[in-house]
XYZ file of C-alpha atoms in Angstrom:
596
model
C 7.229 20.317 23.580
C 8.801 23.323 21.402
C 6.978 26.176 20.148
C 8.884 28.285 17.788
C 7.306 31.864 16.336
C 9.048 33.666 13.283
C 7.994 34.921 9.866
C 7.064 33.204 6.556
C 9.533 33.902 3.864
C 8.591 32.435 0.447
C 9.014 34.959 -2.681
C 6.058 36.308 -3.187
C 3.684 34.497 -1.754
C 4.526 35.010 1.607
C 6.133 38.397 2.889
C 6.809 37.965 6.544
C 3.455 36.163 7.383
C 3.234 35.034 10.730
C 4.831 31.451 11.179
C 4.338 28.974 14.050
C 5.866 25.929 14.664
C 5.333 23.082 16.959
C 8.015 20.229 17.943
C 5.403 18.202 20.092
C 8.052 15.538 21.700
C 11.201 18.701 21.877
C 13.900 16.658 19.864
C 12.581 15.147 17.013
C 13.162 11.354 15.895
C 11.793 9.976 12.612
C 8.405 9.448 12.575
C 7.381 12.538 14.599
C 4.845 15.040 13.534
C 5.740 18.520 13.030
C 2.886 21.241 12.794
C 2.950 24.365 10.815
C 0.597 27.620 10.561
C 0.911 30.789 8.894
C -1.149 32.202 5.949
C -0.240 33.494 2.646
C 0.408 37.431 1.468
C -1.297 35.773 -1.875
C -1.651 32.406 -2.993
C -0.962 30.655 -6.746
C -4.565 31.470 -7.230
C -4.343 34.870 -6.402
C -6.595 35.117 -2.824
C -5.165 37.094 -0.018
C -4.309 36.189 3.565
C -5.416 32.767 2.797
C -4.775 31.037 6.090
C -2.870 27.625 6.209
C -2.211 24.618 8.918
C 0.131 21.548 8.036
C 0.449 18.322 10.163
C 3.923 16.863 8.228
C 5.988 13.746 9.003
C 10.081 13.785 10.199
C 11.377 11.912 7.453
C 15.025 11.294 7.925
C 17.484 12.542 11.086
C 21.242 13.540 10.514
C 22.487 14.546 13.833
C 25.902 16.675 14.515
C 29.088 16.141 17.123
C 27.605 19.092 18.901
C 24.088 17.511 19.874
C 22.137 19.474 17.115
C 19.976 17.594 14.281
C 19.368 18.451 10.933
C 16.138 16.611 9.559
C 13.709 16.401 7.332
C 10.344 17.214 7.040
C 7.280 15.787 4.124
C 4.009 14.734 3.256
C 2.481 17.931 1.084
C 4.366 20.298 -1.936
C 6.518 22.011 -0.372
C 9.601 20.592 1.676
C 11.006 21.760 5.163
C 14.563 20.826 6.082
C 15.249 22.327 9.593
C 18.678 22.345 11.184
C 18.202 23.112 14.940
C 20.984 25.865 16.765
C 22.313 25.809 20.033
C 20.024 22.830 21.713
C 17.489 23.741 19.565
C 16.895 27.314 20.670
C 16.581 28.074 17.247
C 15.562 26.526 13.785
C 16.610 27.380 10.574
C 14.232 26.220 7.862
C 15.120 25.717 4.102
C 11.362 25.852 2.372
C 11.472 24.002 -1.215
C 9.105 22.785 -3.871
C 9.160 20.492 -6.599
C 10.778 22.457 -9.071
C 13.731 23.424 -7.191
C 13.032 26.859 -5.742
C 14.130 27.109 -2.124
C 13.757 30.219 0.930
C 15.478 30.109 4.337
C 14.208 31.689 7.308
C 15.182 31.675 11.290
C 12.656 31.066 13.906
C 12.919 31.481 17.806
C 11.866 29.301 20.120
C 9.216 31.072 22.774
C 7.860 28.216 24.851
C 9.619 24.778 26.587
C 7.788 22.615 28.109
C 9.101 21.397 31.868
C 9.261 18.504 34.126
C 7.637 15.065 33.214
C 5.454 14.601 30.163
C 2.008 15.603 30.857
C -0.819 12.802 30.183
C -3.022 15.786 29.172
C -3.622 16.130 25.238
C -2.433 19.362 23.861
C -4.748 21.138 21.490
C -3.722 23.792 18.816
C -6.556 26.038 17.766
C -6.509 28.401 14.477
C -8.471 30.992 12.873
C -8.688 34.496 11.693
C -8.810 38.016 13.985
C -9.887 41.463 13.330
C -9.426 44.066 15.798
C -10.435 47.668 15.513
C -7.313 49.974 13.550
C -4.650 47.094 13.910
C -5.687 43.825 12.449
C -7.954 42.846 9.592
C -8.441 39.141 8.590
C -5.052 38.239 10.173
C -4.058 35.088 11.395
C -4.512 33.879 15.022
C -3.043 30.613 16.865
C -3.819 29.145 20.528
C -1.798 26.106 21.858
C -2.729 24.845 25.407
C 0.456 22.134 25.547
C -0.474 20.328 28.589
C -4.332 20.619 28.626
C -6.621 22.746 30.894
C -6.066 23.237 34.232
C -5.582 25.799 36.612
C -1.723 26.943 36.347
C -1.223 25.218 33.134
C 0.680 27.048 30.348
C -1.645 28.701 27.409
C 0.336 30.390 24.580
C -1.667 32.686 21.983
C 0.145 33.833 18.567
C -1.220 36.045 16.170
C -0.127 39.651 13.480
C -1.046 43.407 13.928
C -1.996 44.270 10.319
C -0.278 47.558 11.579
C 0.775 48.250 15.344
C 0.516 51.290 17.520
C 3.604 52.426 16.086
C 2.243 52.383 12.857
C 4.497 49.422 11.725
C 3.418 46.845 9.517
C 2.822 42.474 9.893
C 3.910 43.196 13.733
C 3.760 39.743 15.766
C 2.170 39.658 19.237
C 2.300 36.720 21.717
C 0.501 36.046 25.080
C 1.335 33.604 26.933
C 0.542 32.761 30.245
C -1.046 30.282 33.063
C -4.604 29.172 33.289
C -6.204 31.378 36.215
C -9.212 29.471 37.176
C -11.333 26.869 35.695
C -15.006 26.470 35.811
C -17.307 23.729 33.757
C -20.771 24.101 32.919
C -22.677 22.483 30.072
C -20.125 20.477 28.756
C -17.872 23.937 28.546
C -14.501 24.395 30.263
C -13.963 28.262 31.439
C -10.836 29.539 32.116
C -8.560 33.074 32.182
C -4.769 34.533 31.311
C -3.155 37.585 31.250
C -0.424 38.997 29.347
C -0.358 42.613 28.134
C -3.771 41.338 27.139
C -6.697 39.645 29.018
C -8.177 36.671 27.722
C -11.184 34.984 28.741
C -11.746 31.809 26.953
C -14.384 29.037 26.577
C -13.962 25.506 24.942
C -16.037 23.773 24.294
C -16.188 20.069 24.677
C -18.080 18.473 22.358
C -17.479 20.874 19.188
C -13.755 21.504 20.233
C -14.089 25.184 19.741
C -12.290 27.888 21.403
C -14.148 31.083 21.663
C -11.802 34.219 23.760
C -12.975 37.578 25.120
C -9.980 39.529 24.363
C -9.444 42.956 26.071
C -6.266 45.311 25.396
C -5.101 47.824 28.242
C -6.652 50.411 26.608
C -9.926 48.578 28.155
C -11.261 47.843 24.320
C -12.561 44.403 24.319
C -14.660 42.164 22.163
C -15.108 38.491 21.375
C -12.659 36.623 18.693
C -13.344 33.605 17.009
C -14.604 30.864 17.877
C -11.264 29.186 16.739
C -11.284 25.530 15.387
C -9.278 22.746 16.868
C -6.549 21.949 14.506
C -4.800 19.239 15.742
C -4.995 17.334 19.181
C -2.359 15.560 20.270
C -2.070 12.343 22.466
C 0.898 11.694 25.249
C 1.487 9.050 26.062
C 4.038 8.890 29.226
C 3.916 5.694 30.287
C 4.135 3.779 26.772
C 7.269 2.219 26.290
C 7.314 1.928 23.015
C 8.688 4.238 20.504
C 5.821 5.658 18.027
C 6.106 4.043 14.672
C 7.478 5.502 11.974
C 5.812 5.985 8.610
C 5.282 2.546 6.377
C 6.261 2.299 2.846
C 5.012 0.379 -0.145
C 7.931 -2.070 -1.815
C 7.438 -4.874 -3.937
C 9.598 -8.115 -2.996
C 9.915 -11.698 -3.663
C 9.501 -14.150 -0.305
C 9.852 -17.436 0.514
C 9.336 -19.807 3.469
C 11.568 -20.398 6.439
C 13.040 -23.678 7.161
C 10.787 -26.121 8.300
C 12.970 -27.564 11.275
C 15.991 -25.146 13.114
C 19.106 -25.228 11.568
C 20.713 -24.650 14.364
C 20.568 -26.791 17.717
C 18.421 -25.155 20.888
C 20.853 -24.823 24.083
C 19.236 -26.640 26.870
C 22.954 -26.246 29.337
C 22.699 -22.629 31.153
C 23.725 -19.699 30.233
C 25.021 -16.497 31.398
C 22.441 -14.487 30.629
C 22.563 -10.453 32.209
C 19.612 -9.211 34.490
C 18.812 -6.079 32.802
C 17.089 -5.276 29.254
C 19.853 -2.924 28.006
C 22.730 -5.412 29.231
C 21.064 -8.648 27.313
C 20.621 -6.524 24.153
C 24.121 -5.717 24.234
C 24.893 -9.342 24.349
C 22.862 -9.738 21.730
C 24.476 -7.582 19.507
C 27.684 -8.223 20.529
C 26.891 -12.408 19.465
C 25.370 -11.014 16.506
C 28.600 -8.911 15.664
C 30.619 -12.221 16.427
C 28.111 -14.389 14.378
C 28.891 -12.083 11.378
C 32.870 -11.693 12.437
C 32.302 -15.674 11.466
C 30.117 -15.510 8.624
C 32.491 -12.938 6.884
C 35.388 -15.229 7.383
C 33.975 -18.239 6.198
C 33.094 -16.178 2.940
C 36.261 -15.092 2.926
C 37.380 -18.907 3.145
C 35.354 -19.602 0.673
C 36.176 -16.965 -1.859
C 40.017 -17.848 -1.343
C 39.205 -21.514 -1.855
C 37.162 -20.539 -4.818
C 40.122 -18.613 -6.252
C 42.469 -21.570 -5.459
C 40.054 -23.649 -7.217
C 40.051 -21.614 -10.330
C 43.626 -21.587 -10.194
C 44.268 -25.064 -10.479
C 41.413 -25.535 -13.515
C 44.059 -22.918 -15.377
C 46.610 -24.903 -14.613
C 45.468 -27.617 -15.809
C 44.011 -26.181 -18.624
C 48.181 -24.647 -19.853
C 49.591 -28.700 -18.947
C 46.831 -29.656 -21.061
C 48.038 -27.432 -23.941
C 52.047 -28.333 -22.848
C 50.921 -31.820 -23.248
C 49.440 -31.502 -26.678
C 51.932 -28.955 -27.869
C 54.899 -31.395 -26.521
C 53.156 -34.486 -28.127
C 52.848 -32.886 -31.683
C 56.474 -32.130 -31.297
C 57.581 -35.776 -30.495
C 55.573 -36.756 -33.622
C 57.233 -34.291 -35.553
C 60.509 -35.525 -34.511
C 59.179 -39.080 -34.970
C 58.271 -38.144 -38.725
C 61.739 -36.416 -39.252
C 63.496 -39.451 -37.416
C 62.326 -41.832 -39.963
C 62.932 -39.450 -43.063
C 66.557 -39.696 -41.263
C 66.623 -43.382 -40.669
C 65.513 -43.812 -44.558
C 67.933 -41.253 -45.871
C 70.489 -42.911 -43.876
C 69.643 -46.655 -44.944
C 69.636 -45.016 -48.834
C 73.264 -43.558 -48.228
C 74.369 -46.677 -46.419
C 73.400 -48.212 -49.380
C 75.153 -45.771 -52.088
C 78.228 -46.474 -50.349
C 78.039 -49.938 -50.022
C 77.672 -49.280 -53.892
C 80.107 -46.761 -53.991
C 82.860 -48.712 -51.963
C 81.653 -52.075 -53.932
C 82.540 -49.785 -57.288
C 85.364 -48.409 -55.932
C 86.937 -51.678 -55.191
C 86.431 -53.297 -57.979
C 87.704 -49.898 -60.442
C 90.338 -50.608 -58.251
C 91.248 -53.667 -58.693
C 90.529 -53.127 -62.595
C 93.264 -50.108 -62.359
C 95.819 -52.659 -60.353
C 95.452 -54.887 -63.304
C 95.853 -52.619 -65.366
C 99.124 -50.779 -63.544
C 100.173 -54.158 -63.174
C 99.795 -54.983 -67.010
C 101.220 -51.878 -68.116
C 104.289 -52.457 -65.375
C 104.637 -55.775 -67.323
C 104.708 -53.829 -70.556
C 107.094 -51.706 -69.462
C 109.441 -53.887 -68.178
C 109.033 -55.880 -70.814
C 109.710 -53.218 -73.260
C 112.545 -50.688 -72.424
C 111.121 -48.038 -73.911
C 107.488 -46.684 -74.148
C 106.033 -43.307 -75.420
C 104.221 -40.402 -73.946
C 101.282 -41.816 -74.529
C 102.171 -44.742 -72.169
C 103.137 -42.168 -69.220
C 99.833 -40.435 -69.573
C 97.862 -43.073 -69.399
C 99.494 -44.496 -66.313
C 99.028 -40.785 -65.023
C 94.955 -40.333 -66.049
C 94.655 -43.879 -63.960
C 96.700 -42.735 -60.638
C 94.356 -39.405 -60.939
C 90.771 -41.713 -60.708
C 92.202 -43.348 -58.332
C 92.828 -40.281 -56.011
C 89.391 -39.223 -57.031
C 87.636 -42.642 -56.003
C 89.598 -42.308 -52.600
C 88.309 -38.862 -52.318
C 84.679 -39.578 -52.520
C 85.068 -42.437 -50.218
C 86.422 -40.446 -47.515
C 83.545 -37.769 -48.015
C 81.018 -40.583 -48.311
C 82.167 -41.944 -44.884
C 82.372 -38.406 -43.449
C 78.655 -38.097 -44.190
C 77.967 -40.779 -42.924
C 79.267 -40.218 -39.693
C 77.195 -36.879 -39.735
C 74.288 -38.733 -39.783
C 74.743 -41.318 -37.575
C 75.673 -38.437 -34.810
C 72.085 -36.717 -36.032
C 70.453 -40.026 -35.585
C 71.763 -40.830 -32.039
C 70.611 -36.966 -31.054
C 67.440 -37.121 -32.077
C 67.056 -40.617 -30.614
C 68.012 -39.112 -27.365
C 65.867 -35.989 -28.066
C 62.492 -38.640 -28.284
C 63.803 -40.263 -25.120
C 63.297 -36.912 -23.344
C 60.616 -35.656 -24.561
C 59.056 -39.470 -23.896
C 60.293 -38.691 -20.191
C 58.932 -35.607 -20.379
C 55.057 -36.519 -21.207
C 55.209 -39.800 -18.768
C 55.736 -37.236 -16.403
C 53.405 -34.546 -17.059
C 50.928 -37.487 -17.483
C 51.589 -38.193 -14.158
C 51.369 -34.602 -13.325
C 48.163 -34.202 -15.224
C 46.513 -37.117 -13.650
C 47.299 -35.912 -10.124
C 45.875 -32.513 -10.704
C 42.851 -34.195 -11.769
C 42.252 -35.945 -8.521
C 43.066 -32.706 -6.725
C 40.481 -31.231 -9.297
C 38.233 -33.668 -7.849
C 38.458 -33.461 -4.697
C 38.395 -29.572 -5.255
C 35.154 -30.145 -7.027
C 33.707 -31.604 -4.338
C 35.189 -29.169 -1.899
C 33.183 -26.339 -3.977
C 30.429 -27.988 -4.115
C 29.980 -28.168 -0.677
C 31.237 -24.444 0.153
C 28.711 -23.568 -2.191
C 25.810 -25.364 -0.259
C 27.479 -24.000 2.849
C 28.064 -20.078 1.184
C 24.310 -19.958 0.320
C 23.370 -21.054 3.761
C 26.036 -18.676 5.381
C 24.718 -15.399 3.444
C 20.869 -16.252 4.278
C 22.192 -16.692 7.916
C 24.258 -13.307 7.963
C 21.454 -11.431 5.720
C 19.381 -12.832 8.600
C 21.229 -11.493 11.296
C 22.026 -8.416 9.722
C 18.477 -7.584 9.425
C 18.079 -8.679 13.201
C 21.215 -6.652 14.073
C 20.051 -3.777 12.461
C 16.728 -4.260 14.708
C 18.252 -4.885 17.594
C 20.431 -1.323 17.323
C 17.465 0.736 16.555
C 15.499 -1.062 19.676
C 18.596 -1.309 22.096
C 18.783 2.718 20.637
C 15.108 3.530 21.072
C 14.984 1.557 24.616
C 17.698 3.032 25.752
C 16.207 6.549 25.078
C 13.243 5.608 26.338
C 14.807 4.026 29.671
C 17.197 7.678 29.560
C 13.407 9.274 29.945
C 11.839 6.486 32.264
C 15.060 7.114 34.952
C 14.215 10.860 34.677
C 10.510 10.268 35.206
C 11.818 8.375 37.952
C 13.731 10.448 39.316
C 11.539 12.990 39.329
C 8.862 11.296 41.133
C 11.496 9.951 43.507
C 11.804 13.705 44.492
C 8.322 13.927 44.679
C 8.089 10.866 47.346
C 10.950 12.687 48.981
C 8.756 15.451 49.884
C 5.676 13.301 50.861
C 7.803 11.643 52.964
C 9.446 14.767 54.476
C 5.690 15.847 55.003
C 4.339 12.813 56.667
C 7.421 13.222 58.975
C 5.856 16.845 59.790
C 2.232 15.877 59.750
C 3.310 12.569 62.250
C 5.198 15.145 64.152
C 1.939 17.582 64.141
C -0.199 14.282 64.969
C 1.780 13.466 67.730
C 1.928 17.235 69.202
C -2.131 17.105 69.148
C -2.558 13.529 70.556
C -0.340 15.348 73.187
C -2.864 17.813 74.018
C -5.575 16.081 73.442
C -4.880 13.279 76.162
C -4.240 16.717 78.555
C -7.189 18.040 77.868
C -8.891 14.625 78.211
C -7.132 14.219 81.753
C -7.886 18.023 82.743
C -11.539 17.032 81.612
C -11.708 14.015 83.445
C -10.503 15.594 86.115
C -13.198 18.564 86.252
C -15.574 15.751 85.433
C -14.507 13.615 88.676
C -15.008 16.922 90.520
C -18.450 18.115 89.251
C -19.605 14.442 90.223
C -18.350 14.336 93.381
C -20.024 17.783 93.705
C -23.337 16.155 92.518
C -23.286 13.591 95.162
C -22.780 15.777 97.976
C -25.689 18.268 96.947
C -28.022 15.139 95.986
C -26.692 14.141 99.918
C -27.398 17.963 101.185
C -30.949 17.369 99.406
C -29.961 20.541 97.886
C -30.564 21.018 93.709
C -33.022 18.479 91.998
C -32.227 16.926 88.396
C -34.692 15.215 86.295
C -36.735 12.552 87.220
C -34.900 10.756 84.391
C -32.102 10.423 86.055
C -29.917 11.682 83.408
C -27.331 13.996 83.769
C -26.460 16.845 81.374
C -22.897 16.507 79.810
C -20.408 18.651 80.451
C -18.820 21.211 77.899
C -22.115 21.278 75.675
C -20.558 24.194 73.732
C -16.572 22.466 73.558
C -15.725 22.096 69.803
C -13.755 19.103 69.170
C -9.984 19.237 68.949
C -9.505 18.429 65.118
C -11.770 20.020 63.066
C -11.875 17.157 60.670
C -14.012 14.894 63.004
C -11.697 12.802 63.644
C -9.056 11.642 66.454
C -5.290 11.478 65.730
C -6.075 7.497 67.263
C -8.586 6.745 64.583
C -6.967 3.837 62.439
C -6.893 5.463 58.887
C -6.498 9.368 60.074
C -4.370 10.091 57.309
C -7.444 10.088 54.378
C -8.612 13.168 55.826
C -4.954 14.476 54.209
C -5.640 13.517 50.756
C -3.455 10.636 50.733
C -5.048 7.360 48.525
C -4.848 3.876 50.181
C -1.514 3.218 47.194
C 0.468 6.189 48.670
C -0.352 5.132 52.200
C 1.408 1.631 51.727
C 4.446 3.125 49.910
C 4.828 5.396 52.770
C 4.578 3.190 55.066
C 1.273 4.154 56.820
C -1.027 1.428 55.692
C -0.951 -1.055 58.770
């Protein structure tokens, strides 16, 4: 346990008020309670000195390299975030509220508890005091952190309205041991002293805690009684961590799977010995589980991707396909606008070549007449010549336009053969992308059913690592919790060990002690016997003498009436269970070794 004292700084409200703080388990984890008490310089509503106790809930732990925590605390109006310093010797506190305003202050810690956790409850008492010239309605605190008992610790806390010194809100703190303990109707008594003597009564069944105070100017007078305002419960020996606070959520659920989905191991196993060693096997199979889960998402997403891929690939061959067969019929179209133009030129210069020919032949006549002519007449005219001249010219011309006709017509045929090549490879072109497309539609298939199945097997594999997620996160917090708890059990245990140590070291001294006073005792026993042996054989020669008379009785006093015996706790260092008169139970008897 921690106990921190310091001053209350919160604008106006409180002006360096008294302020106590209790960590009850030292170094908080979340879940813990933290308790508060001061009082207010005013409150909202205006009231003076207006006393105040708060049992609030750790929240949320963020702790540093260097061992410190910073964490939070809630449950009322205002919220405390406390940073610890130096192992938590000190706390700084950050006080907000709702609407944003914040105040820091710095308290010291003034009490630590020591050794093993005590299975006492503590009990924090508060109230108001008034004392003559230095305090008037001021606030007063009394912890007893590990219950009542004679040198247990008991810490009292409370605020000089003014000191001797004249100086104002001055904080005073006795703390001390419990002196002696008495109870009596249901009342525990008890004493400390520190500056101050206090003389206080609790009472058992109302929880109260009245004090006697007296100062060292021998003033006294009775404070309170002071209520209990918070008792709390230890619990050493519980392993498990206290819970930490619940909150509402709204979810959807559903069943679990009727049968396992995985098979039950019957072979063996190498499972560890210890708790801490088969949690970290756990872990470590639930890190590899999701090492294996991620990849097979990973598979799965790649897959997925490849999967998409080929659908766009597809989906462009599809459009190649189209695109490449509205080109061949196109080309098809223009080939047969060719092939007709062709057949219609063919045919003019069938016509042309069949008109040719026979102008001609009508020309040859006619040269061939007027050659007659003019050998038959010596002489012919102008007229003659030019005629014979007009004919020669058609006939160039006819030639001419036969040798263009036939150059065209070459033209065409070398435009027909290209584009009847052109369809050939185009026609080449779509049997093969057919070919193409109809392969990628089996692999589309088959991819289909490959995603369909990944999908079956990617649900199953993110309820499995959501699972174990949730199962690794629980298995951290207990392998963390357990193994702060086991960190405190081995302490505990060593500390008791320790303890045994010196039981054993002073069973070794009492044995030793035992042994010295058997010693005597058989010495004495023989020196008795002895004196005995001689006072009889005394007897018998004066009852032979006829010298002194004994009773008629015949009974003989015993020797030594006034001999105390040789322990003083009535028993013999022979008797068989000598060492309860010690204080030692039957339990610590066989773990030393005693019990026979």
């Amino acid at each position: 346990m921690f106990i921190y004292s310091g001053k209350l700084q919160w604008f106006n409200y409180g002006l360096g008020e008294l302020l106590v703080v209790v960590l009850p388990n030292g170094p908080v984890r979340v879940g813990d309670t933290v308790y508060l008490s001061s009082q207010w310089t005013v409150d909202a509503s205006g009231f003076k000195k207006q006393k105040w106790f708060a049992a609030r809930t750790v929240e949320k732990v963020v702790k540093a390299d260097n061992g410190d925590d910073t964490f939070t605390v809630t449950g009322g109006y205002y919220v405390f975030v406390i940073s610890s310093q130096q192992g938590y010797k000190t706390i700084n506190i950050t006080m907000s509220n709702p609407g944003g305003s914040k105040d820091h202050m710095t308290l010291e810690r003034v009490y630590q508890s020591k050794g093993e956790v005590t299975a006492e409850s503590a009990r924090i008492w508060t109230g108001k005091l008034d004392w003559p010239q230095n305090a008037s309605n001021e606030p007063f605190t009394a912890i007893a952190p590990e219950g009542f008992g004679a040198g247990k610790p008991i810490l009292a806390f409370w605020q000089w309205t003014v000191d001797a010194h004249l100086d104002p809100k001055v904080q005073c703190i006795a703390q001390g041991t419990q002196t002696a303990e008495t109870l009596a109707d249901d009342k525990v008594k008890f004493t400390f002293s520190d500056h101050y003597n206090l003389a206080c009564t609790w009472d058992v069944k109302t929880e109260e805690l009245a004090v006697h105070m007296q100062d060292p100017g021998k003033h006294e007078q009775d404070i309170g009684p002071f209520k209990l305002a918070a008792l709390i419960e230890f619990h050493s020996e519980d392993v498990t961590p206290p819970d930490i606070p619940l909150e509402k959520e709204t979810f959807d659920v559903r069943y679990p799977q009727a049968e396992p989905s995985l098979p039950r191991i019957q072979t063996p196993l190498p499972f560890p010995r210890t708790l801490l060693d088969t949690l970290s096997h756990t872990a470590a199979y639930v890190d590899q589980a999701g090492y294996l889960a991620k990849y097979a998402v990973g598979r799965y997403h790649v897959l997925d991707q490849s999967y998409h891929s080929l659908l766009k690939q597809v989906d462009e061959l599809n459009d190649q396909i189209r695109e490449l067969l509205g080109k061949v019929g196109e080309l098809t179209t223009v080939n047969e606008a060719e092939e007709h133009e062709i057949e219609s030129l063919q045919k003019k210069l069938s016509d042309a070549l069949d008109a040719a020919a026979k102008r001609e032949a009508e020309l040859t006549q006619e040269i061939q007449d007027l050659q007659q002519a003019l050998a038959k007449e010596q002489a012919h005219d102008a007229e003659d010549h030019q005629a014979l001249a007009e004919a020669q010219k058609q006939l160039r011309e006819a030639r001419s336009s036969i040798a263009l006709l036939q150059k065209r017509v070459l033209a065409l045929q070398c435009a027909l053969a290209e584009s009847n090549t052109t369809i050939a490879r185009l026609q080449s072109q779509v049997a093969n992308l057919g070919k193409t497309v109809s392969e990628l539609r089996g692999e589309l298939e088959v991819e289909k059913k490959h995603n369909a199945d990944l999908s079956r097997e990617n649900g199953d594999l993110k309820s499995r690592v959501a699972s174990a997620e949730k199962e690794t996160a629980a298995v951290k917090k207990t392998l963390e919790r357990t193994t702060e708890d086991l960190k405190k059990a081995q302490a505990d245990n060593d500390e008791k060990d320790k303890i045994i140590s010196g039981l054993e070291e002073g069973i070794v001294a009492m044995k030793k002690d035992r042994d010295a006073k058997k010693a005597a005792y058989d010495e004495l026993k023989k020196s008795t016997d002895a004196t005995i042996k001689e006072l009889q054989d005394e007897i018998a020669k004066l009852l032979r003498n006829g010298g002194h008379s004994w009773p008629s009785d015949g009974s003989i006093p015993p020797p030594f009436v006034d001999m105390p015996p040789p322990f003083n706790t009535g028993s013999s260092p022979m008797d068989e269970k000598w060492w309860k008169h010690t204080g030692i139970d039957d339990d610590m008897a066989r773990r030393l070794g005693l019990e026979i």
